[in-house]
Amino acid sequence: MSSIPKELKYASTHEWVRNDGDGIYTVGISEHAQGLLGDMVFVELPEVGDVVAAGDDVAVAESVKAASDIYAPIAGEITAINEELEDSPETVNSDAFGDGWLFKIKAEDPSELESLLDAEGYQAVIDED
Amino acid sequence: MANRTPLYDAHVAAGAKLVDFHGWDLPLNYGSQIEEHNAVRQDSGVFDVSHMTIVDVSGADAKSFLRYLLANDIAKVTVPGKAQYTSMLNENGGVIDDLIVYYFSDESYRLVVNSATRERDLGWIEKNASQFDVTINERPEFAMVALQGPKAAEKIKLVLGEEAFAAIDGMKPFMSAQVGELFIATTGYTGEAGYEIVMPGEAASKFWDQLLNVGVQPCGLGARDTLRLEAGMNLYGQDMDEEVTPLESNMGWSVAFEPSERNFIGRNALEKQKAEGHNKIVGLVMRDKGVLRHGQKVVVDGGEGMITSGTFSPTLGFSIAMARVPATVGETAEVEMRKKFVTVSVVKPSFVRNGKSLV
């Protein structure tokens, strides 16, 4: 069973969101998602400064097996991207909830977070698959 | 419930991620398919291929039957134990399956065919065998593993011991020998040296554990696919099927048109196609970011084709593919990827052999 940290929020499309304070949120993909995709070979990230809407496809995680779109879980402006992934995409596999983060976003409306899933809700999504 | 090989419990114990592969529960990987891939290129890895179908053909007409059934000419093989890559075609020249035949004597052969096509294959073999004095004997009691990699010989020697290893020491590629209860062949699906080993099902888990104990990496279907694609080897159902001929599938070398008096199933269709011209399989190499995938459209000089197999190549660090395209293809091709066209190089469909890049 893959672990699902309680302190994070989740989208049903397998992204996680961490509140960094000051309206900034870090986004990555879950342990479960990296397991489904398998060995990551390329991660295509958005540009810093991009303004995105919730549900936009903003990044691509490409594994040996498949390419998978990653969606912005909330609306806002991209303030940082994880440039380490350019050379070490496998970090998404080895540390999905930590060093394998993808980008940071400045929320346009932090109340959007409330529509995301908590750990329990996300577990239910995985169980349905 | 899916079929399980005699090694099912060993896979679970090794932490395998199991998937349903044409009705068989088989390991996709044991953690990282790239690590498994690299182990085979640099050291050694072992695959459970017990799902493959083994069929023994014997009888007074065995030779003439196989010369009729198969596109390659088994009569070219005269050394007992020698193996031959071949295919079984329908009347239109379409590939029912690709397979390896082992020659024991003019009255005794072993075929190893794909499990995904098992029922179709057995039906076709039985149907065509009715006019010949042959016995067709499937061997489901056997398990089979593939030990592959530059250190495969060193590792199998540790398991077999000096005396038994002497029977296969220095054996050339595409040979086989019966060593006690093990049928050991120098064949494989990775582009590395190694062995495919057939044994009674009940002997499999002990043999498997012995290999793991001498440091052989267990490998799953994921690594098997990237390894075979780097080696430029076809996957049935993806790179060829009944809708295409061996000539269109980079298997023309395994069709024996000589001697011209040998009649084999599909021969007339192939001769006609050979005279008229046909598509061919080429290799594609993309050094830019991204991964070529099965089904993507390919535009080349003189027409359009399709990627039959594509992947990221762990050995090369970029993407490679096989594509079926018009024979007019030039040195580059345009691949439609995620709504845009990307220019890629066209090469021979073989990318890595014995750990070395060919592109």
CSV table of C-alpha atoms in Angstrom, one decimal:
chain,number,residue,atom,x,y,z
A,1,MET,CA,0.0,0.0,0.0
A,2,SER,CA,1.4,3.4,-0.8
A,3,SER,CA,1.4,6.0,1.9
A,4,ILE,CA,-0.8,9.1,1.8
A,5,PRO,CA,0.4,11.9,4.0
A,6,LYS,CA,-2.4,13.4,6.1
A,7,GLU,CA,-1.2,17.0,5.9
A,8,LEU,CA,-1.6,17.3,2.1
A,9,LYS,CA,-4.6,17.9,-0.2
A,10,TYR,CA,-5.2,15.9,-3.3
A,11,ALA,CA,-6.8,16.1,-6.7
A,12,SER,CA,-8.7,13.0,-8.1
A,13,THR,CA,-6.1,13.2,-11.0
A,14,HIS,CA,-3.4,12.2,-8.5
A,15,GLU,CA,-1.7,15.6,-7.8
A,16,TRP,CA,-0.9,16.5,-4.2
A,17,VAL,CA,-0.9,20.1,-2.9
A,18,ARG,CA,1.1,21.4,0.2
A,19,ASN,CA,0.5,24.7,1.8
A,20,ASP,CA,3.8,26.5,2.1
A,21,GLY,CA,2.2,29.7,3.7
A,22,ASP,CA,1.9,33.2,2.2
A,23,GLY,CA,-0.5,31.8,-0.4
A,24,ILE,CA,2.1,29.6,-2.0
A,25,TYR,CA,1.3,25.9,-2.7
A,26,THR,CA,3.7,23.2,-3.8
A,27,VAL,CA,2.3,20.6,-6.3
A,28,GLY,CA,3.6,17.1,-7.1
A,29,ILE,CA,2.2,13.7,-8.0
A,30,SER,CA,1.3,11.0,-5.5
A,31,GLU,CA,3.2,7.9,-4.6
A,32,HIS,CA,0.4,5.9,-6.1
A,33,ALA,CA,0.6,7.9,-9.4
A,34,GLN,CA,4.4,7.4,-9.7
A,35,GLY,CA,3.9,3.7,-9.1
A,36,LEU,CA,1.3,3.5,-11.9
A,37,LEU,CA,3.6,5.4,-14.4
A,38,GLY,CA,6.8,3.5,-13.5
A,39,ASP,CA,10.3,4.8,-14.2
A,40,MET,CA,10.2,8.5,-15.1
A,41,VAL,CA,12.3,9.6,-18.0
A,42,PHE,CA,11.2,13.2,-18.7
A,43,VAL,CA,9.3,15.8,-16.8
A,44,GLU,CA,8.0,18.7,-18.8
A,45,LEU,CA,7.3,21.7,-16.4
A,46,PRO,CA,5.4,25.0,-16.9
A,47,GLU,CA,7.3,28.3,-17.1
A,48,VAL,CA,7.7,30.5,-14.0
A,49,GLY,CA,5.2,33.3,-14.4
A,50,ASP,CA,2.6,31.2,-16.3
A,51,VAL,CA,-0.9,32.0,-15.1
A,52,VAL,CA,-3.0,28.9,-15.0
A,53,ALA,CA,-6.6,27.9,-14.2
A,54,ALA,CA,-7.6,24.9,-12.1
A,55,GLY,CA,-7.8,21.9,-14.3
A,56,ASP,CA,-5.3,23.2,-17.0
A,57,ASP,CA,-2.8,20.7,-18.2
A,58,VAL,CA,0.4,22.4,-17.1
A,59,ALA,CA,3.0,19.6,-17.1
A,60,VAL,CA,3.8,16.2,-18.5
A,61,ALA,CA,5.3,13.3,-16.7
A,62,GLU,CA,6.7,10.9,-19.2
A,63,SER,CA,7.7,7.4,-18.0
A,64,VAL,CA,9.1,4.5,-20.0
A,65,LYS,CA,5.6,3.2,-20.2
A,66,ALA,CA,3.4,6.3,-20.9
A,67,ALA,CA,3.1,10.1,-21.0
A,68,SER,CA,0.7,11.5,-18.5
A,69,ASP,CA,-0.7,15.1,-18.3
A,70,ILE,CA,-0.5,16.8,-14.9
A,71,TYR,CA,-3.2,19.3,-14.1
A,72,ALA,CA,-3.1,22.5,-12.0
A,73,PRO,CA,-5.1,21.6,-8.9
A,74,ILE,CA,-5.9,25.3,-8.2
A,75,ALA,CA,-5.7,28.5,-10.2
A,76,GLY,CA,-2.8,31.0,-9.8
A,77,GLU,CA,0.6,31.9,-11.0
A,78,ILE,CA,3.6,29.5,-11.2
A,79,THR,CA,6.3,30.9,-8.9
A,80,ALA,CA,8.9,28.1,-9.1
A,81,ILE,CA,9.6,24.9,-10.9
A,82,ASN,CA,11.7,21.9,-9.7
A,83,GLU,CA,14.7,22.3,-12.1
A,84,GLU,CA,16.5,19.3,-10.6
A,85,LEU,CA,14.0,17.1,-12.4
A,86,GLU,CA,15.6,18.0,-15.7
A,87,ASP,CA,18.6,15.9,-14.9
A,88,SER,CA,17.0,13.5,-12.4
A,89,PRO,CA,13.4,12.8,-13.3
A,90,GLU,CA,13.7,9.5,-11.3
A,91,THR,CA,13.4,11.7,-8.1
A,92,VAL,CA,9.6,11.7,-8.8
A,93,ASN,CA,9.8,7.9,-8.3
A,94,SER,CA,12.0,7.8,-5.3
A,95,ASP,CA,10.5,10.8,-3.4
A,96,ALA,CA,7.1,11.7,-4.8
A,97,PHE,CA,6.0,13.7,-1.8
A,98,GLY,CA,9.3,15.4,-1.2
A,99,ASP,CA,12.2,16.1,-3.5
A,100,GLY,CA,10.1,15.0,-6.4
A,101,TRP,CA,7.8,18.0,-6.2
A,102,LEU,CA,7.0,19.6,-9.6
A,103,PHE,CA,6.1,23.3,-9.2
A,104,LYS,CA,4.9,26.0,-6.8
A,105,ILE,CA,1.8,28.1,-7.4
A,106,LYS,CA,0.6,31.4,-5.9
A,107,ALA,CA,-3.1,30.7,-5.4
A,108,GLU,CA,-5.5,33.2,-6.9
A,109,ASP,CA,-8.2,32.1,-4.5
A,110,PRO,CA,-7.0,30.0,-1.6
A,111,SER,CA,-10.6,28.9,-0.9
A,112,GLU,CA,-10.2,26.6,-4.0
A,113,LEU,CA,-8.2,24.3,-1.7
A,114,GLU,CA,-11.4,23.4,0.1
A,115,SER,CA,-12.7,21.6,-3.0
A,116,LEU,CA,-9.7,19.3,-3.0
A,117,LEU,CA,-9.6,15.9,-1.3
A,118,ASP,CA,-8.1,15.1,2.0
A,119,ALA,CA,-6.0,11.9,2.5
A,120,GLU,CA,-9.1,9.8,3.3
A,121,GLY,CA,-11.0,11.1,0.2
A,122,TYR,CA,-8.0,10.4,-2.0
A,123,GLN,CA,-7.6,6.9,-0.6
A,124,ALA,CA,-11.2,6.3,-1.7
A,125,VAL,CA,-10.3,7.4,-5.2
A,126,ILE,CA,-7.4,5.0,-5.3
A,127,ASP,CA,-9.6,2.1,-4.0
A,128,GLU,CA,-12.1,2.7,-6.8
A,129,ASP,CA,-9.5,2.3,-9.5
B,1,MET,CA,-8.3,-15.8,-12.3
B,2,ALA,CA,-5.2,-15.5,-14.4
B,3,ASN,CA,-2.8,-18.4,-14.9
B,4,ARG,CA,0.2,-18.6,-12.6
B,5,THR,CA,3.6,-19.9,-13.5
B,6,PRO,CA,5.5,-22.2,-11.0
B,7,LEU,CA,7.5,-19.1,-10.1
B,8,TYR,CA,4.5,-17.0,-9.0
B,9,ASP,CA,5.3,-17.3,-5.2
B,10,ALA,CA,8.9,-16.4,-5.9
B,11,HIS,CA,7.8,-13.2,-7.7
B,12,VAL,CA,5.5,-12.2,-4.9
B,13,ALA,CA,8.4,-12.8,-2.4
B,14,ALA,CA,10.7,-10.7,-4.5
B,15,GLY,CA,8.2,-7.8,-4.4
B,16,ALA,CA,7.1,-8.0,-8.0
B,17,LYS,CA,4.4,-5.7,-9.4
B,18,LEU,CA,2.3,-8.3,-11.2
B,19,VAL,CA,0.2,-7.6,-14.2
B,20,ASP,CA,-2.2,-9.7,-16.4
B,21,PHE,CA,-0.2,-10.5,-19.6
B,22,HIS,CA,-2.5,-12.3,-22.0
B,23,GLY,CA,-4.1,-14.3,-19.2
B,24,TRP,CA,-0.9,-14.8,-17.1
B,25,ASP,CA,0.0,-13.1,-13.9
B,26,LEU,CA,3.6,-12.0,-14.6
B,27,PRO,CA,6.0,-9.4,-13.1
B,28,LEU,CA,6.0,-6.0,-14.7
B,29,ASN,CA,9.0,-5.1,-12.6
B,30,TYR,CA,10.4,-5.7,-9.1
B,31,GLY,CA,10.8,-2.0,-8.4
B,32,SER,CA,12.6,-0.3,-11.3
B,33,GLN,CA,12.5,-1.6,-14.8
B,34,ILE,CA,15.4,0.7,-15.8
B,35,GLU,CA,17.6,-0.9,-13.1
B,36,GLU,CA,16.6,-4.3,-14.4
B,37,HIS,CA,17.3,-3.3,-17.9
B,38,ASN,CA,20.8,-2.0,-17.0
B,39,ALA,CA,21.5,-5.2,-15.0
B,40,VAL,CA,21.0,-7.2,-18.2
B,41,ARG,CA,23.2,-4.9,-20.3
B,42,GLN,CA,26.0,-4.7,-17.7
B,43,ASP,CA,25.8,-7.9,-15.6
B,44,SER,CA,22.9,-10.4,-15.7
B,45,GLY,CA,19.2,-10.7,-15.3
B,46,VAL,CA,16.6,-13.5,-15.2
B,47,PHE,CA,13.1,-13.5,-16.6
B,48,ASP,CA,10.3,-15.9,-16.0
B,49,VAL,CA,9.1,-16.9,-19.5
B,50,SER,CA,7.2,-20.0,-18.4
B,51,HIS,CA,4.0,-18.6,-20.0
B,52,MET,CA,5.6,-19.4,-23.4
B,53,THR,CA,4.2,-22.4,-25.2
B,54,ILE,CA,6.4,-25.3,-25.9
B,55,VAL,CA,5.4,-27.8,-28.5
B,56,ASP,CA,7.3,-31.0,-29.4
B,57,VAL,CA,6.8,-32.3,-33.0
B,58,SER,CA,7.9,-35.9,-33.7
B,59,GLY,CA,7.3,-38.6,-36.2
B,60,ALA,CA,8.4,-39.9,-39.6
B,61,ASP,CA,7.0,-36.8,-41.4
B,62,ALA,CA,8.2,-34.2,-38.8
B,63,LYS,CA,10.7,-32.7,-41.2
B,64,SER,CA,8.5,-32.5,-44.2
B,65,PHE,CA,5.7,-31.2,-42.0
B,66,LEU,CA,7.8,-28.3,-40.7
B,67,ARG,CA,9.1,-27.5,-44.1
B,68,TYR,CA,5.5,-27.0,-45.2
B,69,LEU,CA,4.3,-25.2,-42.0
B,70,LEU,CA,7.2,-22.7,-41.6
B,71,ALA,CA,8.6,-19.9,-43.7
B,72,ASN,CA,12.2,-20.7,-42.9
B,73,ASP,CA,13.6,-24.0,-44.1
B,74,ILE,CA,14.4,-26.3,-41.2
B,75,ALA,CA,16.3,-28.6,-43.6
B,76,LYS,CA,19.1,-26.0,-43.5
B,77,VAL,CA,19.7,-27.1,-39.9
B,78,THR,CA,21.6,-30.4,-39.6
B,79,VAL,CA,23.4,-30.1,-36.3
B,80,PRO,CA,21.4,-31.7,-33.4
B,81,GLY,CA,20.5,-29.0,-30.9
B,82,LYS,CA,20.7,-26.2,-33.4
B,83,ALA,CA,17.9,-23.6,-33.3
B,84,GLN,CA,16.3,-21.6,-36.1
B,85,TYR,CA,14.2,-18.4,-36.0
B,86,THR,CA,11.2,-18.8,-38.2
B,87,SER,CA,7.5,-17.9,-38.7
B,88,MET,CA,4.2,-19.6,-39.3
B,89,LEU,CA,2.1,-17.8,-42.0
B,90,ASN,CA,-1.4,-18.0,-43.3
B,91,GLU,CA,-2.2,-18.4,-47.0
B,92,ASN,CA,-2.0,-14.6,-47.5
B,93,GLY,CA,1.5,-14.6,-46.0
B,94,GLY,CA,0.2,-12.9,-42.8
B,95,VAL,CA,2.2,-13.8,-39.7
B,96,ILE,CA,0.3,-16.2,-37.4
B,97,ASP,CA,3.3,-16.3,-35.1
B,98,ASP,CA,7.1,-16.0,-34.9
B,99,LEU,CA,8.9,-18.9,-33.2
B,100,ILE,CA,12.1,-20.8,-32.6
B,101,VAL,CA,12.5,-24.3,-33.7
B,102,TYR,CA,15.1,-26.7,-32.2
B,103,TYR,CA,16.3,-29.5,-34.3
B,104,PHE,CA,17.1,-32.8,-32.5
B,105,SER,CA,16.8,-35.2,-35.4
B,106,ASP,CA,14.8,-35.4,-38.7
B,107,GLU,CA,12.0,-37.0,-36.6
B,108,SER,CA,12.2,-34.8,-33.5
B,109,TYR,CA,11.8,-31.0,-33.1
B,110,ARG,CA,10.8,-28.6,-30.4
B,111,LEU,CA,8.9,-25.3,-31.2
B,112,VAL,CA,8.7,-22.4,-28.7
B,113,VAL,CA,5.8,-20.1,-29.7
B,114,ASN,CA,4.1,-17.1,-28.1
B,115,SER,CA,1.6,-17.6,-25.3
B,116,ALA,CA,-0.6,-14.7,-26.5
B,117,THR,CA,-1.3,-16.7,-29.7
B,118,ARG,CA,-1.3,-20.2,-28.1
B,119,GLU,CA,-4.8,-21.3,-29.1
B,120,ARG,CA,-4.5,-20.0,-32.7
B,121,ASP,CA,-1.1,-21.6,-33.1
B,122,LEU,CA,-2.1,-25.0,-31.7
B,123,GLY,CA,-5.2,-25.0,-33.9
B,124,TRP,CA,-3.2,-24.1,-37.0
B,125,ILE,CA,-0.5,-26.7,-36.3
B,126,GLU,CA,-3.1,-29.5,-35.6
B,127,LYS,CA,-5.1,-28.6,-38.7
B,128,ASN,CA,-2.1,-28.7,-41.0
B,129,ALA,CA,-0.6,-31.8,-39.3
B,130,SER,CA,-3.5,-33.9,-40.3
B,131,GLN,CA,-2.0,-34.8,-43.7
B,132,PHE,CA,1.3,-35.8,-42.1
B,133,ASP,CA,2.6,-38.7,-40.0
B,134,VAL,CA,3.5,-36.5,-37.0
B,135,THR,CA,2.7,-36.3,-33.3
B,136,ILE,CA,2.1,-32.8,-31.8
B,137,ASN,CA,2.8,-32.7,-28.1
B,138,GLU,CA,2.3,-29.5,-26.0
B,139,ARG,CA,4.5,-29.4,-22.9
B,140,PRO,CA,2.6,-27.4,-20.3
B,141,GLU,CA,4.5,-29.2,-17.5
B,142,PHE,CA,7.6,-27.2,-18.3
B,143,ALA,CA,8.8,-23.9,-16.8
B,144,MET,CA,11.2,-21.7,-18.7
B,145,VAL,CA,13.5,-18.9,-17.6
B,146,ALA,CA,15.7,-16.6,-19.6
B,147,LEU,CA,19.1,-15.8,-18.1
B,148,GLN,CA,20.6,-12.9,-20.1
B,149,GLY,CA,23.6,-10.6,-19.9
B,150,PRO,CA,27.4,-10.5,-20.3
B,151,LYS,CA,27.8,-12.4,-17.0
B,152,ALA,CA,25.2,-15.0,-17.8
B,153,ALA,CA,27.8,-17.8,-18.4
B,154,GLU,CA,29.7,-16.9,-15.2
B,155,LYS,CA,26.4,-17.0,-13.2
B,156,ILE,CA,25.1,-20.3,-14.6
B,157,LYS,CA,28.4,-21.9,-14.0
B,158,LEU,CA,28.1,-21.1,-10.3
B,159,VAL,CA,24.7,-22.7,-10.2
B,160,LEU,CA,25.4,-25.8,-12.4
B,161,GLY,CA,28.9,-26.5,-11.1
B,162,GLU,CA,32.0,-27.1,-13.2
B,163,GLU,CA,31.0,-30.6,-14.5
B,164,ALA,CA,27.5,-29.8,-15.8
B,165,PHE,CA,28.7,-26.4,-17.1
B,166,ALA,CA,31.3,-28.1,-19.3
B,167,ALA,CA,28.4,-29.4,-21.4
B,168,ILE,CA,27.5,-25.9,-22.5
B,169,ASP,CA,30.8,-24.1,-22.1
B,170,GLY,CA,31.6,-22.1,-25.2
B,171,MET,CA,28.3,-23.1,-26.9
B,172,LYS,CA,27.7,-20.9,-30.0
B,173,PRO,CA,24.5,-18.7,-30.2
B,174,PHE,CA,21.3,-20.5,-31.2
B,175,MET,CA,22.5,-23.9,-30.0
B,176,SER,CA,21.0,-26.1,-27.2
B,177,ALA,CA,21.9,-29.0,-25.0
B,178,GLN,CA,20.1,-31.2,-22.5
B,179,VAL,CA,22.0,-31.1,-19.2
B,180,GLY,CA,20.3,-33.4,-16.7
B,181,GLU,CA,16.7,-32.1,-16.3
B,182,LEU,CA,17.6,-28.7,-17.9
B,183,PHE,CA,17.2,-28.0,-21.6
B,184,ILE,CA,19.7,-25.1,-22.1
B,185,ALA,CA,19.7,-23.0,-25.2
B,186,THR,CA,21.8,-20.0,-26.2
B,187,THR,CA,18.9,-17.9,-27.3
B,188,GLY,CA,17.2,-14.8,-26.0
B,189,TYR,CA,15.3,-11.6,-26.5
B,190,THR,CA,17.6,-9.0,-25.3
B,191,GLY,CA,20.6,-8.6,-27.7
B,192,GLU,CA,22.9,-9.9,-25.0
B,193,ALA,CA,24.6,-13.3,-24.6
B,194,GLY,CA,22.6,-15.7,-22.4
B,195,TYR,CA,20.4,-18.7,-22.1
B,196,GLU,CA,16.8,-19.8,-22.3
B,197,ILE,CA,16.4,-22.7,-19.9
B,198,VAL,CA,13.5,-25.2,-20.0
B,199,MET,CA,12.9,-27.4,-16.9
B,200,PRO,CA,10.2,-29.4,-15.2
B,201,GLY,CA,7.9,-26.9,-13.4
B,202,GLU,CA,8.7,-28.3,-10.0
B,203,ALA,CA,12.4,-27.6,-10.4
B,204,ALA,CA,11.9,-24.0,-11.3
B,205,SER,CA,11.7,-22.2,-8.0
B,206,LYS,CA,14.9,-23.8,-6.7
B,207,PHE,CA,16.8,-22.9,-9.9
B,208,TRP,CA,15.4,-19.3,-9.8
B,209,ASP,CA,16.5,-18.9,-6.1
B,210,GLN,CA,19.9,-20.2,-6.9
B,211,LEU,CA,20.3,-17.6,-9.7
B,212,LEU,CA,19.2,-14.8,-7.4
B,213,ASN,CA,21.6,-16.1,-4.7
B,214,VAL,CA,24.6,-15.6,-7.0
B,215,GLY,CA,23.5,-12.0,-7.7
B,216,VAL,CA,21.3,-12.3,-10.8
B,217,GLN,CA,18.7,-9.5,-11.0
B,218,PRO,CA,15.1,-10.7,-11.4
B,219,CYS,CA,13.6,-8.8,-14.4
B,220,GLY,CA,10.0,-8.2,-15.5
B,221,LEU,CA,8.1,-7.6,-18.7
B,222,GLY,CA,8.9,-3.8,-18.6
B,223,ALA,CA,12.7,-4.5,-19.0
B,224,ARG,CA,12.0,-7.3,-21.4
B,225,ASP,CA,10.3,-4.8,-23.7
B,226,THR,CA,12.9,-2.1,-23.6
B,227,LEU,CA,15.7,-4.7,-24.1
B,228,ARG,CA,14.1,-6.4,-27.1
B,229,LEU,CA,13.3,-3.1,-28.7
B,230,GLU,CA,16.9,-1.8,-28.3
B,231,ALA,CA,18.0,-5.1,-29.9
B,232,GLY,CA,15.5,-4.5,-32.8
B,233,MET,CA,13.5,-7.6,-32.1
B,234,ASN,CA,9.8,-7.8,-33.0
B,235,LEU,CA,7.0,-8.2,-30.5
B,236,TYR,CA,4.1,-10.2,-31.9
B,237,GLY,CA,0.8,-8.3,-32.0
B,238,GLN,CA,2.6,-5.0,-32.1
B,239,ASP,CA,5.3,-5.1,-34.8
B,240,MET,CA,3.6,-7.8,-36.8
B,241,ASP,CA,0.4,-9.8,-36.9
B,242,GLU,CA,-1.8,-11.7,-39.4
B,243,GLU,CA,-2.4,-8.5,-41.4
B,244,VAL,CA,1.3,-8.1,-42.5
B,245,THR,CA,3.9,-10.4,-44.0
B,246,PRO,CA,7.4,-11.1,-42.7
B,247,LEU,CA,8.7,-9.1,-45.6
B,248,GLU,CA,7.0,-6.0,-44.2
B,249,SER,CA,8.2,-6.8,-40.7
B,250,ASN,CA,12.0,-6.9,-40.9
B,251,MET,CA,11.8,-10.8,-41.0
B,252,GLY,CA,12.6,-11.3,-44.7
B,253,TRP,CA,15.9,-12.8,-43.6
B,254,SER,CA,14.0,-15.6,-41.9
B,255,VAL,CA,12.0,-16.6,-45.1
B,256,ALA,CA,13.8,-19.2,-47.2
B,257,PHE,CA,12.7,-18.9,-50.9
B,258,GLU,CA,15.4,-21.4,-51.9
B,259,PRO,CA,15.1,-24.2,-52.8
B,260,SER,CA,12.4,-22.9,-55.1
B,261,GLU,CA,10.6,-26.3,-55.1
B,262,ARG,CA,9.8,-26.2,-51.4
B,263,ASN,CA,6.1,-25.4,-50.9
B,264,PHE,CA,5.4,-23.6,-47.7
B,265,ILE,CA,2.1,-22.0,-46.5
B,266,GLY,CA,2.1,-18.4,-47.7
B,267,ARG,CA,4.8,-18.8,-50.3
B,268,ASN,CA,2.8,-17.7,-53.3
B,269,ALA,CA,1.6,-14.5,-51.5
B,270,LEU,CA,5.1,-13.6,-50.5
B,271,GLU,CA,6.5,-14.1,-54.0
B,272,LYS,CA,3.9,-11.9,-55.4
B,273,GLN,CA,4.5,-9.2,-52.8
B,274,LYS,CA,8.3,-9.5,-53.2
B,275,ALA,CA,7.9,-8.8,-57.0
B,276,GLU,CA,5.4,-5.9,-56.4
B,277,GLY,CA,7.3,-4.2,-53.6
B,278,HIS,CA,6.2,-3.6,-50.0
B,279,ASN,CA,6.5,-1.5,-46.9
B,280,LYS,CA,9.4,-2.1,-44.5
B,281,ILE,CA,10.3,-1.7,-40.9
B,282,VAL,CA,12.9,1.0,-40.1
B,283,GLY,CA,14.4,2.2,-36.9
B,284,LEU,CA,13.7,5.8,-35.7
B,285,VAL,CA,15.9,7.7,-33.3
B,286,MET,CA,14.9,10.9,-31.5
B,287,ARG,CA,17.6,12.7,-29.5
B,288,ASP,CA,15.2,15.5,-28.4
B,289,LYS,CA,13.1,15.3,-25.2
B,290,GLY,CA,10.1,13.0,-25.5
B,291,VAL,CA,9.3,9.4,-26.1
B,292,LEU,CA,8.1,7.8,-29.4
B,293,ARG,CA,5.1,5.6,-28.9
B,294,HIS,CA,3.2,2.8,-30.6
B,295,GLY,CA,0.6,4.1,-33.0
B,296,GLN,CA,2.1,7.5,-33.8
B,297,LYS,CA,1.8,8.6,-37.4
B,298,VAL,CA,5.1,8.8,-39.4
B,299,VAL,CA,5.4,10.9,-42.5
B,300,VAL,CA,8.3,9.9,-44.8
B,301,ASP,CA,9.4,10.5,-48.4
B,302,GLY,CA,6.7,8.9,-50.6
B,303,GLY,CA,4.0,8.4,-48.0
B,304,GLU,CA,2.9,7.6,-44.4
B,305,GLY,CA,3.5,4.9,-41.9
B,306,MET,CA,3.1,4.2,-38.2
B,307,ILE,CA,5.3,3.5,-35.2
B,308,THR,CA,4.8,-0.2,-34.3
B,309,SER,CA,6.9,0.0,-31.1
B,310,GLY,CA,8.5,3.0,-29.4
B,311,THR,CA,10.1,3.5,-26.0
B,312,PHE,CA,12.7,5.4,-24.1
B,313,SER,CA,16.0,3.6,-24.5
B,314,PRO,CA,17.7,3.3,-21.1
B,315,THR,CA,21.0,2.3,-22.6
B,316,LEU,CA,21.1,5.2,-25.1
B,317,GLY,CA,19.3,7.9,-23.0
B,318,PHE,CA,16.9,8.9,-25.7
B,319,SER,CA,13.9,7.6,-27.5
B,320,ILE,CA,13.9,4.9,-30.2
B,321,ALA,CA,11.2,3.2,-32.2
B,322,MET,CA,10.4,0.8,-35.0
B,323,ALA,CA,8.1,2.0,-37.7
B,324,ARG,CA,6.5,0.4,-40.7
B,325,VAL,CA,6.8,2.8,-43.6
B,326,PRO,CA,6.9,2.9,-47.5
B,327,ALA,CA,10.2,1.6,-48.9
B,328,THR,CA,10.8,5.1,-50.4
B,329,VAL,CA,11.8,6.3,-46.9
B,330,GLY,CA,14.8,8.7,-46.8
B,331,GLU,CA,17.2,9.6,-43.9
B,332,THR,CA,14.6,11.4,-41.8
B,333,ALA,CA,11.0,11.1,-40.9
B,334,GLU,CA,8.3,13.4,-39.3
B,335,VAL,CA,6.5,11.9,-36.3
B,336,GLU,CA,3.2,13.3,-35.1
B,337,MET,CA,3.6,13.7,-31.3
B,338,ARG,CA,1.1,15.3,-29.1
B,339,LYS,CA,-0.3,17.5,-31.9
B,340,LYS,CA,3.0,18.6,-33.4
B,341,PHE,CA,5.5,17.1,-35.9
B,342,VAL,CA,9.0,16.2,-34.8
B,343,THR,CA,11.9,15.3,-37.1
B,344,VAL,CA,13.7,12.1,-36.3
B,345,SER,CA,16.5,10.1,-37.9
B,346,VAL,CA,15.9,6.9,-39.8
B,347,VAL,CA,18.3,4.0,-39.0
B,348,LYS,CA,18.4,0.3,-39.3
B,349,PRO,CA,16.0,-1.3,-36.8
B,350,SER,CA,18.7,-2.4,-34.4
B,351,PHE,CA,20.0,0.0,-31.7
B,352,VAL,CA,22.0,-1.9,-29.1
B,353,ARG,CA,24.0,-5.2,-29.2
B,354,ASN,CA,26.1,-6.7,-26.5
B,355,GLY,CA,25.9,-3.5,-24.4
B,356,LYS,CA,27.1,-1.3,-27.3
B,357,SER,CA,25.2,1.4,-29.2
B,358,LEU,CA,24.8,0.8,-32.9
B,359,VAL,CA,23.4,4.3,-33.6
